[in-house]
Coordinates of N, CA and C and ligand atoms in Angstrom, one line a residue:
M1 N 89.9 81.3 89.0 CA 89.0 82.2 88.4 C 89.8 83.2 87.6
K2 N 89.5 83.3 86.3 CA 90.3 84.2 85.4 C 89.3 85.1 84.6
N3 N 88.2 85.5 85.2 CA 87.3 86.2 84.4 C 86.9 87.6 85.0
I4 N 87.8 88.0 85.9 CA 87.4 89.3 86.6 C 87.4 90.5 85.6
Y5 N 88.5 90.5 84.8 CA 88.5 91.7 83.9 C 87.3 91.7 82.9
S6 N 86.9 90.5 82.4 CA 85.8 90.5 81.5 C 84.5 90.9 82.2
Q7 N 84.4 90.7 83.5 CA 83.3 91.2 84.3 C 83.3 92.7 84.4
I8 N 84.5 93.2 84.6 CA 84.7 94.7 84.7 C 84.3 95.3 83.3
I9 N 84.7 94.7 82.2 CA 84.3 95.3 80.9 C 82.8 95.2 80.7
K10 N 82.2 94.0 81.1 CA 80.8 93.8 81.0 C 80.0 94.9 81.8
N11 N 80.5 95.2 83.0 CA 79.9 96.2 83.9 C 80.0 97.6 83.2
K12 N 81.1 97.9 82.5 CA 81.3 99.2 81.9 C 80.3 99.3 80.7
K13 N 80.2 98.2 79.9 CA 79.3 98.3 78.8 C 77.9 98.5 79.2
Q14 N 77.5 97.9 80.4 CA 76.2 98.1 80.9 C 76.0 99.3 81.7
G15 N 77.0 100.1 81.9 CA 77.0 101.3 82.7 C 76.8 101.0 84.2
K16 N 77.2 99.8 84.6 CA 77.1 99.4 86.0 C 78.4 99.9 86.8
K17 N 78.2 100.8 87.7 CA 79.3 101.3 88.5 C 79.6 100.3 89.6
S18 N 80.9 100.2 90.0 CA 81.2 99.3 91.2 C 82.1 99.9 92.2
L19 N 82.0 99.4 93.4 CA 82.7 99.9 94.5 C 83.8 98.9 95.0
A20 N 85.0 99.4 95.2 CA 86.0 98.5 95.8 C 86.4 99.1 97.1
V21 N 86.6 98.2 98.1 CA 87.1 98.6 99.4 C 88.6 98.2 99.5
L22 N 89.4 99.2 99.9 CA 90.9 98.9 100.0 C 91.2 98.5 101.4
L23 N 91.8 97.3 101.5 CA 92.2 96.7 102.8 C 93.7 96.9 103.0
D24 N 94.1 97.5 104.1 CA 95.5 97.7 104.5 C 95.9 96.6 105.4
P25 N 96.9 95.7 104.9 CA 97.3 94.6 105.8 C 97.8 95.0 107.2
D26 N 98.2 96.3 107.3 CA 98.6 96.7 108.6 C 97.4 96.9 109.6
M27 N 96.2 96.8 109.1 CA 95.0 96.9 109.9 C 94.5 95.5 110.3
Y28 N 95.4 94.5 110.2 CA 95.0 93.1 110.5 C 94.3 92.9 111.8
D29 N 94.8 93.7 112.8 CA 94.2 93.5 114.2 C 92.8 94.0 114.2
K30 N 92.4 94.8 113.3 CA 91.0 95.4 113.3 C 90.1 94.6 112.3
L31 N 90.6 93.5 111.8 CA 89.9 92.7 110.7 C 88.4 92.4 111.1
P32 N 88.1 92.0 112.3 CA 86.7 91.7 112.5 C 85.8 93.0 112.3
Q33 N 86.2 94.1 112.7 CA 85.4 95.4 112.5 C 85.4 95.7 111.0
I34 N 86.5 95.5 110.3 CA 86.5 95.8 108.9 C 85.6 94.8 108.1
I35 N 85.6 93.5 108.5 CA 84.7 92.6 107.8 C 83.3 93.0 108.1
Y36 N 83.0 93.5 109.3 CA 81.6 93.9 109.6 C 81.2 95.0 108.7
Q37 N 82.1 96.0 108.4 CA 81.8 97.1 107.5 C 81.6 96.6 106.1
I38 N 82.5 95.6 105.7 CA 82.4 95.1 104.3 C 81.0 94.4 104.1
K39 N 80.6 93.7 105.1 CA 79.3 93.0 105.0 C 78.2 94.0 104.9
K40 N 78.3 95.1 105.6 CA 77.3 96.2 105.7 C 77.3 96.9 104.3
I41 N 78.4 97.2 103.8 CA 78.5 98.0 102.6 C 78.4 97.2 101.3
Q42 N 78.8 95.9 101.4 CA 78.7 95.0 100.2 C 79.4 95.5 98.9
P43 N 80.7 95.8 99.0 CA 81.4 96.2 97.8 C 81.4 95.1 96.7
D44 N 81.7 95.5 95.5 CA 81.9 94.5 94.4 C 83.2 93.9 94.4
W45 N 84.2 94.6 94.9 CA 85.6 94.2 94.8 C 86.3 94.5 96.1
L46 N 87.4 93.8 96.4 CA 88.3 94.2 97.5 C 89.7 94.3 97.0
F47 N 90.3 95.4 97.4 CA 91.7 95.6 97.0 C 92.6 95.4 98.3
A48 N 93.7 94.8 98.1 CA 94.6 94.6 99.3 C 96.0 95.0 99.0
G49 N 96.6 95.9 99.9 CA 97.9 96.3 99.7 C 98.1 97.8 100.0
G50 N 99.2 98.4 99.6 CA 99.4 99.8 99.9 C 100.8 100.2 99.7
S51 N 101.1 101.5 99.7 CA 102.5 101.9 99.5 C 103.4 101.8 100.7
M52 N 102.8 101.7 101.9 CA 103.6 101.7 103.1 C 103.2 100.6 104.0
V53 N 103.2 99.3 103.5 CA 102.8 98.2 104.4 C 104.0 97.8 105.2
Q54 N 103.8 97.6 106.6 CA 104.9 97.4 107.5 C 105.0 96.1 108.1
N55 N 104.2 95.1 107.6 CA 104.3 93.8 108.2 C 104.0 92.7 107.2
N56 N 103.9 91.5 107.6 CA 103.7 90.5 106.5 C 102.3 89.8 106.8
H57 N 101.3 90.6 107.0 CA 100.0 90.0 107.3 C 99.1 89.8 106.1
L58 N 99.6 90.2 104.9 CA 98.8 90.2 103.7 C 98.2 88.9 103.4
D59 N 99.0 87.8 103.4 CA 98.5 86.5 103.1 C 97.4 86.0 104.1
K60 N 97.7 86.1 105.4 CA 96.7 85.6 106.3 C 95.5 86.5 106.4
M61 N 95.6 87.8 106.0 CA 94.5 88.7 106.0 C 93.5 88.2 104.8
I62 N 94.1 87.9 103.7 CA 93.4 87.5 102.5 C 92.6 86.1 102.9
L63 N 93.4 85.2 103.5 CA 92.7 83.9 103.8 C 91.6 84.1 104.8
Q64 N 91.7 85.0 105.8 CA 90.6 85.3 106.7 C 89.4 85.8 106.0
I65 N 89.7 86.8 105.1 CA 88.6 87.4 104.4 C 87.8 86.4 103.6
K66 N 88.6 85.6 102.9 CA 88.0 84.6 102.0 C 87.1 83.6 102.8
K67 N 87.4 83.4 104.0 CA 86.5 82.5 104.9 C 85.2 83.2 105.1
K68 N 85.2 84.6 105.2 CA 84.0 85.3 105.6 C 83.2 85.9 104.5
C69 N 83.9 86.3 103.4 CA 83.1 86.9 102.3 C 83.5 86.4 100.9
N70 N 82.5 86.4 100.1 CA 82.7 85.8 98.7 C 82.9 87.0 97.7
I71 N 83.9 87.8 98.0 CA 84.1 89.0 97.1 C 85.5 88.8 96.5
P72 N 85.7 89.0 95.1 CA 87.0 88.8 94.6 C 88.0 89.8 95.2
I73 N 89.2 89.3 95.4 CA 90.3 90.2 96.0 C 91.4 90.4 95.0
F74 N 91.6 91.7 94.8 CA 92.7 92.2 93.9 C 93.9 92.6 94.8
L75 N 95.1 92.2 94.4 CA 96.3 92.7 95.0 C 96.5 94.1 94.4
F76 N 96.8 95.0 95.3 CA 97.1 96.4 94.9 C 98.5 96.7 95.5
P77 N 99.5 96.2 94.9 CA 100.8 96.1 95.5 C 101.6 97.4 95.4
G78 N 102.2 97.8 96.6 CA 103.0 99.0 96.6 C 104.4 98.6 96.1
N79 N 104.8 97.3 96.2 CA 106.1 96.8 95.7 C 106.0 95.3 95.5
N80 N 107.2 94.7 95.1 CA 107.1 93.3 94.7 C 107.0 92.4 95.9
T81 N 107.1 92.9 97.1 CA 106.9 92.0 98.3 C 105.4 91.7 98.6
Q82 N 104.6 92.5 98.0 CA 103.1 92.3 98.3 C 102.4 91.4 97.3
I83 N 102.8 90.2 97.3 CA 102.2 89.2 96.4 C 101.6 88.1 97.3
S84 N 100.4 87.7 97.0 CA 99.8 86.5 97.7 C 99.1 85.7 96.7
I85 N 99.4 84.4 96.6 CA 98.8 83.5 95.6 C 97.3 83.3 96.0
N86 N 96.9 83.7 97.2 CA 95.6 83.4 97.6 C 94.6 84.5 97.2
A87 N 95.1 85.6 96.5 CA 94.2 86.6 96.0 C 93.7 86.1 94.6
D88 N 92.7 86.8 94.0 CA 92.2 86.4 92.7 C 92.9 87.1 91.6
A89 N 93.2 88.4 91.7 CA 93.8 89.1 90.6 C 94.8 90.1 91.2
L90 N 95.6 90.6 90.3 CA 96.6 91.6 90.7 C 96.6 92.8 89.7
L91 N 96.5 94.0 90.3 CA 96.6 95.2 89.5 C 98.1 95.4 89.3
F92 N 98.6 95.2 88.0 CA 100.0 95.3 87.7 C 100.2 96.8 87.4
L93 N 100.5 97.5 88.5 CA 100.5 99.0 88.4 C 101.8 99.5 87.9
S94 N 101.7 100.4 86.9 CA 102.8 101.1 86.4 C 102.5 102.6 86.7
L95 N 103.4 103.2 87.5 CA 103.1 104.6 87.9 C 103.5 105.6 86.8
I96 N 102.5 105.7 85.8 CA 102.8 106.4 84.6 C 102.8 108.0 84.7
S97 N 102.3 108.5 85.9 CA 102.4 109.9 86.0 C 103.8 110.3 86.5
G98 N 104.6 109.3 86.9 CA 105.9 109.6 87.5 C 107.0 109.3 86.5
R99 N 108.2 109.6 86.9 CA 109.4 109.3 86.0 C 110.4 108.5 86.8
N100 N 109.9 107.7 87.7 CA 110.8 106.9 88.5 C 110.8 105.5 87.8
P101 N 111.9 105.0 87.2 CA 111.9 103.8 86.5 C 111.6 102.6 87.3
E102 N 111.9 102.7 88.6 CA 111.6 101.6 89.6 C 110.1 101.2 89.6
F103 N 109.2 102.3 89.5 CA 107.8 102.1 89.6 C 107.1 102.0 88.2
L104 N 107.9 102.3 87.2 CA 107.4 102.2 85.8 C 107.6 100.8 85.3
I105 N 108.8 100.2 85.6 CA 109.1 98.8 85.1 C 110.0 98.0 86.0
G106 N 110.8 98.6 86.9 CA 111.8 97.9 87.8 C 111.2 96.8 88.6
Q107 N 110.2 97.2 89.5 CA 109.5 96.2 90.4 C 108.8 95.1 89.6
H108 N 108.4 95.5 88.4 CA 107.6 94.5 87.6 C 108.5 93.4 87.1
V109 N 109.7 93.7 86.7 CA 110.7 92.7 86.2 C 111.0 91.7 87.3
I110 N 111.1 92.2 88.5 CA 111.4 91.3 89.6 C 110.2 90.4 89.9
A111 N 109.0 91.0 89.8 CA 107.8 90.2 90.2 C 107.3 89.3 89.1
A112 N 107.6 89.6 87.8 CA 107.0 88.8 86.7 C 107.2 87.3 86.7
P113 N 108.5 86.8 87.0 CA 108.6 85.4 87.0 C 107.8 84.7 88.1
I114 N 107.6 85.4 89.2 CA 106.8 84.8 90.3 C 105.3 84.8 89.9
L115 N 104.9 85.9 89.3 CA 103.5 86.0 88.9 C 103.2 85.0 87.8
A116 N 104.1 84.7 86.9 CA 103.9 83.8 85.8 C 103.6 82.4 86.3
K117 N 104.1 82.1 87.5 CA 103.8 80.7 88.1 C 102.6 80.7 88.9
S118 N 101.9 81.8 89.1 CA 100.7 81.9 89.9 C 99.5 81.8 89.1
K119 N 98.3 81.6 89.7 CA 97.1 81.6 89.0 C 96.4 83.0 89.1
L120 N 97.1 84.0 89.5 CA 96.5 85.3 89.7 C 96.1 85.9 88.3
E121 N 95.0 86.5 88.2 CA 94.7 87.2 86.9 C 95.4 88.5 86.9
I122 N 96.3 88.7 86.0 CA 97.1 89.9 86.0 C 96.4 91.0 85.1
I123 N 96.2 92.2 85.7 CA 95.5 93.2 85.0 C 96.5 94.5 84.9
P124 N 97.1 94.7 83.8 CA 98.0 95.8 83.7 C 97.2 97.1 83.8
T125 N 97.7 98.0 84.7 CA 96.9 99.2 85.0 C 97.9 100.4 85.1
G126 N 97.5 101.4 84.4 CA 98.2 102.7 84.4 C 97.8 103.5 85.6
Y127 N 98.8 103.7 86.5 CA 98.5 104.4 87.8 C 98.9 105.8 87.7
I128 N 98.0 106.7 87.9 CA 98.2 108.2 87.8 C 97.9 108.9 89.1
L129 N 99.0 109.5 89.6 CA 98.8 110.3 90.9 C 98.4 111.7 90.6
V130 N 97.4 112.2 91.3 CA 96.9 113.5 91.1 C 97.1 114.3 92.5
E131 N 97.7 115.5 92.4 CA 97.9 116.3 93.6 C 96.6 116.5 94.4
N132 N 96.8 116.4 95.7 CA 95.6 116.4 96.6 C 95.6 117.4 97.7
G133 N 96.7 118.2 97.8 CA 96.7 119.2 98.8 C 97.7 118.9 99.9
K134 N 98.2 117.7 100.0 CA 99.2 117.3 100.9 C 100.1 116.2 100.4
T135 N 101.2 116.0 101.0 CA 102.1 114.9 100.5 C 101.6 113.5 101.0
T136 N 101.2 112.6 100.1 CA 100.7 111.3 100.6 C 101.9 110.3 100.6
S137 N 101.7 109.2 101.3 CA 102.7 108.1 101.4 C 103.2 107.7 100.0
V138 N 102.2 107.5 99.1 CA 102.6 107.0 97.8 C 103.5 108.0 97.0
E139 N 103.2 109.3 97.2 CA 104.1 110.3 96.6 C 105.5 110.2 97.1
Y140 N 105.6 110.2 98.5 CA 106.9 110.2 99.1 C 107.6 108.9 98.8
I141 N 107.0 107.8 99.0 CA 107.7 106.5 98.8 C 108.1 106.3 97.3
S142 N 107.2 106.7 96.4 CA 107.6 106.5 95.0 C 108.5 107.6 94.4
Q143 N 108.7 108.7 95.2 CA 109.6 109.8 94.8 C 109.2 110.3 93.4
T144 N 107.9 110.4 93.2 CA 107.4 111.0 92.0 C 106.5 112.2 92.2
K145 N 106.3 113.0 91.2 CA 105.5 114.2 91.3 C 104.1 113.9 90.8
P146 N 103.1 114.2 91.6 CA 101.7 114.1 91.1 C 101.4 115.1 90.0
I147 N 100.4 114.8 89.2 CA 99.9 115.8 88.2 C 99.1 116.9 88.9
P148 N 99.4 118.1 88.6 CA 98.6 119.2 89.3 C 97.1 119.0 89.1
R149 N 96.3 119.4 90.1 CA 94.8 119.2 90.0 C 94.1 119.9 88.9
D150 N 94.7 121.0 88.5 CA 94.1 121.8 87.4 C 94.6 121.5 86.0
K151 N 95.4 120.4 85.9 CA 96.0 120.1 84.6 C 95.3 118.8 84.1
A152 N 94.0 118.9 83.8 CA 93.3 117.8 83.3 C 93.8 117.3 82.0
D153 N 94.3 118.3 81.2 CA 94.9 117.9 79.9 C 96.1 117.0 80.0
I154 N 96.9 117.2 81.0 CA 98.1 116.3 81.2 C 97.6 115.0 81.7
A155 N 96.6 115.0 82.6 CA 96.1 113.7 83.1 C 95.5 112.9 81.9
L156 N 94.8 113.6 81.1 CA 94.2 112.8 79.9 C 95.3 112.3 79.0
A157 N 96.3 113.1 78.7 CA 97.4 112.7 77.8 C 98.1 111.5 78.4
T158 N 98.3 111.5 79.7 CA 99.0 110.4 80.4 C 98.1 109.1 80.3
A159 N 96.8 109.3 80.6 CA 95.9 108.1 80.5 C 95.8 107.6 79.1
L160 N 95.8 108.4 78.1 CA 95.8 108.0 76.7 C 97.0 107.2 76.4
A161 N 98.2 107.7 76.8 CA 99.4 107.0 76.6 C 99.4 105.6 77.2
G162 N 98.8 105.5 78.4 CA 98.7 104.2 79.1 C 97.8 103.3 78.2
E163 N 96.7 103.8 77.8 CA 95.8 103.0 77.0 C 96.5 102.5 75.7
M164 N 97.2 103.5 75.0 CA 97.9 103.1 73.8 C 99.1 102.1 74.0
L165 N 99.6 102.1 75.2 CA 100.7 101.1 75.6 C 100.1 99.7 75.9
G166 N 98.7 99.7 75.9 CA 98.1 98.4 76.1 C 97.6 98.1 77.5
M167 N 97.7 99.1 78.4 CA 97.2 98.9 79.7 C 95.7 98.7 79.7
K168 N 95.2 97.9 80.6 CA 93.7 97.5 80.5 C 92.8 98.4 81.4
M169 N 93.4 99.1 82.3 CA 92.6 100.0 83.2 C 93.5 101.2 83.5
I170 N 92.9 102.3 83.9 CA 93.6 103.5 84.4 C 93.1 103.8 85.8
Y171 N 94.0 104.1 86.7 CA 93.6 104.3 88.1 C 94.0 105.8 88.4
L172 N 93.0 106.6 88.6 CA 93.3 108.0 89.0 C 93.4 108.1 90.5
E173 N 94.5 108.4 91.1 CA 94.7 108.3 92.5 C 95.1 109.6 93.2
A174 N 94.3 110.0 94.2 CA 94.7 111.2 95.0 C 95.7 110.8 96.1
G175 N 95.7 109.5 96.4 CA 96.5 109.0 97.5 C 95.7 108.6 98.7
S176 N 96.1 107.6 99.5 CA 95.3 107.2 100.6 C 95.3 108.3 101.7
G177 N 94.1 108.6 102.2 CA 93.9 109.7 103.2 C 94.1 111.1 102.6
A178 N 94.0 111.2 101.3 CA 94.2 112.5 100.6 C 93.3 113.6 101.2
A179 N 93.8 114.8 101.2 CA 93.1 115.9 101.7 C 91.8 116.2 100.9
K180 N 92.0 116.1 99.5 CA 90.9 116.3 98.6 C 91.0 115.2 97.6
P181 N 89.8 114.6 97.2 CA 89.8 113.6 96.2 C 90.1 114.2 94.8
V182 N 90.3 113.3 93.8 CA 90.6 113.7 92.4 C 89.4 114.6 92.0
P183 N 89.7 115.8 91.4 CA 88.6 116.7 91.0 C 87.7 116.1 89.9
A184 N 86.3 116.4 90.1 CA 85.4 115.8 89.1 C 85.7 116.3 87.7
K185 N 86.1 117.5 87.5 CA 86.5 118.0 86.2 C 87.5 117.2 85.5
L186 N 88.5 116.8 86.3 CA 89.7 116.0 85.8 C 89.2 114.6 85.4
I187 N 88.3 114.0 86.3 CA 87.8 112.7 86.1 C 87.0 112.7 84.8
K188 N 86.2 113.7 84.6 CA 85.3 113.9 83.4 C 86.1 113.9 82.1
K189 N 87.1 114.8 82.2 CA 88.0 114.9 81.0 C 88.6 113.6 80.6
V190 N 89.1 112.9 81.6 CA 89.8 111.6 81.3 C 88.7 110.6 80.8
S191 N 87.7 110.4 81.5 CA 86.7 109.3 81.3 C 86.0 109.5 79.9
K192 N 85.8 110.8 79.5 CA 85.1 111.0 78.2 C 85.9 110.6 77.0
N193 N 87.3 110.5 77.2 CA 88.1 110.3 76.1 C 88.8 108.9 76.1
L194 N 88.5 108.2 77.2 CA 89.2 106.9 77.4 C 88.3 105.7 77.0
H195 N 88.8 104.6 76.6 CA 87.9 103.5 76.2 C 88.0 102.4 77.2
I196 N 89.0 102.4 78.1 CA 89.2 101.3 79.1 C 88.6 101.7 80.4
P197 N 88.3 100.8 81.3 CA 87.7 101.2 82.6 C 88.6 102.1 83.4
L198 N 87.9 103.0 84.2 CA 88.6 104.0 85.0 C 88.3 103.8 86.4
I199 N 89.4 103.7 87.2 CA 89.3 103.5 88.7 C 89.6 104.9 89.3
V200 N 88.9 105.3 90.3 CA 89.2 106.6 91.0 C 89.2 106.3 92.5
G201 N 90.3 106.8 93.2 CA 90.3 106.6 94.6 C 91.2 107.7 95.3
G202 N 91.2 107.6 96.6 CA 91.9 108.6 97.4 C 91.1 109.7 98.0
G203 N 90.9 109.7 99.3 CA 90.3 110.8 100.0 C 88.7 110.8 99.8
I204 N 88.1 109.8 99.4 CA 86.7 109.7 99.2 C 86.1 109.2 100.6
R205 N 85.3 110.1 101.2 CA 84.9 109.8 102.6 C 83.4 109.5 102.8
N206 N 82.6 109.9 101.8 CA 81.2 109.8 102.0 C 80.5 109.5 100.6
K207 N 79.2 109.1 100.7 CA 78.5 108.7 99.5 C 78.3 109.8 98.5
K208 N 78.3 111.1 99.0 CA 78.2 112.2 98.1 C 79.4 112.3 97.2
Q209 N 80.6 112.2 97.8 CA 81.8 112.2 97.0 C 82.0 111.0 96.1
M210 N 81.5 109.9 96.6 CA 81.5 108.7 95.7 C 80.6 108.9 94.5
K211 N 79.4 109.4 94.7 CA 78.5 109.7 93.6 C 79.0 110.6 92.6
K212 N 79.7 111.7 93.1 CA 80.3 112.7 92.3 C 81.4 112.0 91.4
A213 N 82.2 111.1 91.9 CA 83.2 110.5 91.1 C 82.5 109.6 90.0
F214 N 81.5 108.9 90.4 CA 80.7 108.0 89.5 C 80.1 108.9 88.4
E215 N 79.5 110.0 88.8 CA 78.8 110.8 87.8 C 79.9 111.5 86.8
A216 N 81.1 111.7 87.3 CA 82.1 112.3 86.4 C 82.7 111.2 85.5
G217 N 82.4 109.9 85.7 CA 82.8 108.9 84.8 C 83.6 107.8 85.3
A218 N 83.8 107.7 86.7 CA 84.6 106.6 87.2 C 83.8 105.3 87.1
D219 N 84.4 104.2 86.7 CA 83.7 102.9 86.6 C 83.8 102.2 88.0
I220 N 84.9 102.4 88.6 CA 85.2 101.8 90.0 C 85.6 102.9 90.9
V221 N 85.0 103.0 92.1 CA 85.5 103.9 93.1 C 86.1 103.1 94.2
V222 N 87.3 103.5 94.7 CA 88.0 102.8 95.8 C 87.9 103.6 97.1
I223 N 87.5 103.0 98.1 CA 87.5 103.6 99.4 C 88.2 102.8 100.5
G224 N 89.1 103.4 101.2 CA 89.9 102.7 102.1 C 89.8 103.3 103.5
T225 N 90.5 104.4 103.8 CA 90.5 105.0 105.1 C 89.2 105.1 105.8
A226 N 88.2 105.7 105.1 CA 86.9 106.0 105.7 C 86.2 104.7 106.1
I227 N 86.4 103.6 105.4 CA 85.7 102.4 105.8 C 86.5 101.7 106.9
E228 N 87.8 101.8 106.9 CA 88.7 101.3 108.0 C 88.3 101.9 109.3
K229 N 88.0 103.2 109.2 CA 87.7 103.9 110.5 C 86.2 103.9 110.8
G230 N 85.4 103.2 110.0 CA 84.0 103.1 110.2 C 83.3 104.5 110.0
Q231 N 83.9 105.4 109.2 CA 83.4 106.7 109.0 C 82.7 107.0 107.7
F232 N 82.5 105.9 106.9 CA 81.9 106.1 105.6 C 80.5 106.4 105.8
T233 N 80.1 107.6 105.4 CA 78.7 108.1 105.8 C 77.9 108.4 104.5
G234 N 76.6 108.6 104.8 CA 75.7 108.9 103.7 C 75.6 110.3 103.2
Ligands
LIG1 C1 94.3 104.5 98.0 O1 92.6 105.1 96.5 C2 92.9 104.4 97.7 O2 95.1 103.9 97.1 C3 91.9 104.7 98.8 O3 92.2 105.9 99.4 O4 92.3 105.4 101.9 O5 91.8 107.8 101.0 O6 90.1 106.0 100.7 P1 91.6 106.3 100.8

């Protein structure tokens, strides 16, 4: 299946917002409960991966989920070890808010020959970290500095640079388990001036926060921790 991105574009044109649930391969032992939550919430997409994955359960987790739900799975890799040919698509993330060459292009060079031989739909995505009130794993592991919460103009300039470089989506990330999600004002500023789909995630724990991100212009909202813990509330 190689039509996931065209579906995302179609959704954007029609103003259809979508929800992605992030699955952490380290939570493999809790998979039955997570699948229960997924069936209840019925997200449009599933993302799999993370910046701090400590086992090799990714492949078997994807295969288990595929048996139980018919929802496209995107790899959301924290590094080049998190590749599974059993997923449908891969967010080819370049951490454009940072200045660490390893996460801008280094990991990509190592992964590209493997990806070229796979059937994964590769979606180049500009990944932008936004300050959230505490140090997240992605900030620490990537050794990059997030964009300050009140610097919407810097976030916009970064997102525009990503779009001009040919990236197909922008991901505004507060970080998994963020103290505060990406501010609505910053999402609004970026979404108003961007032409490609906008993903927003990190620290979104309830429907009110999800709605706020959608209203500010997110096309896809990502929720991980709150769903993992069964705490995603109305
Ligand atoms: C992390 O944006 C995702 O990359 C989801 O974050 O786990 O805080 O929902 P949470």
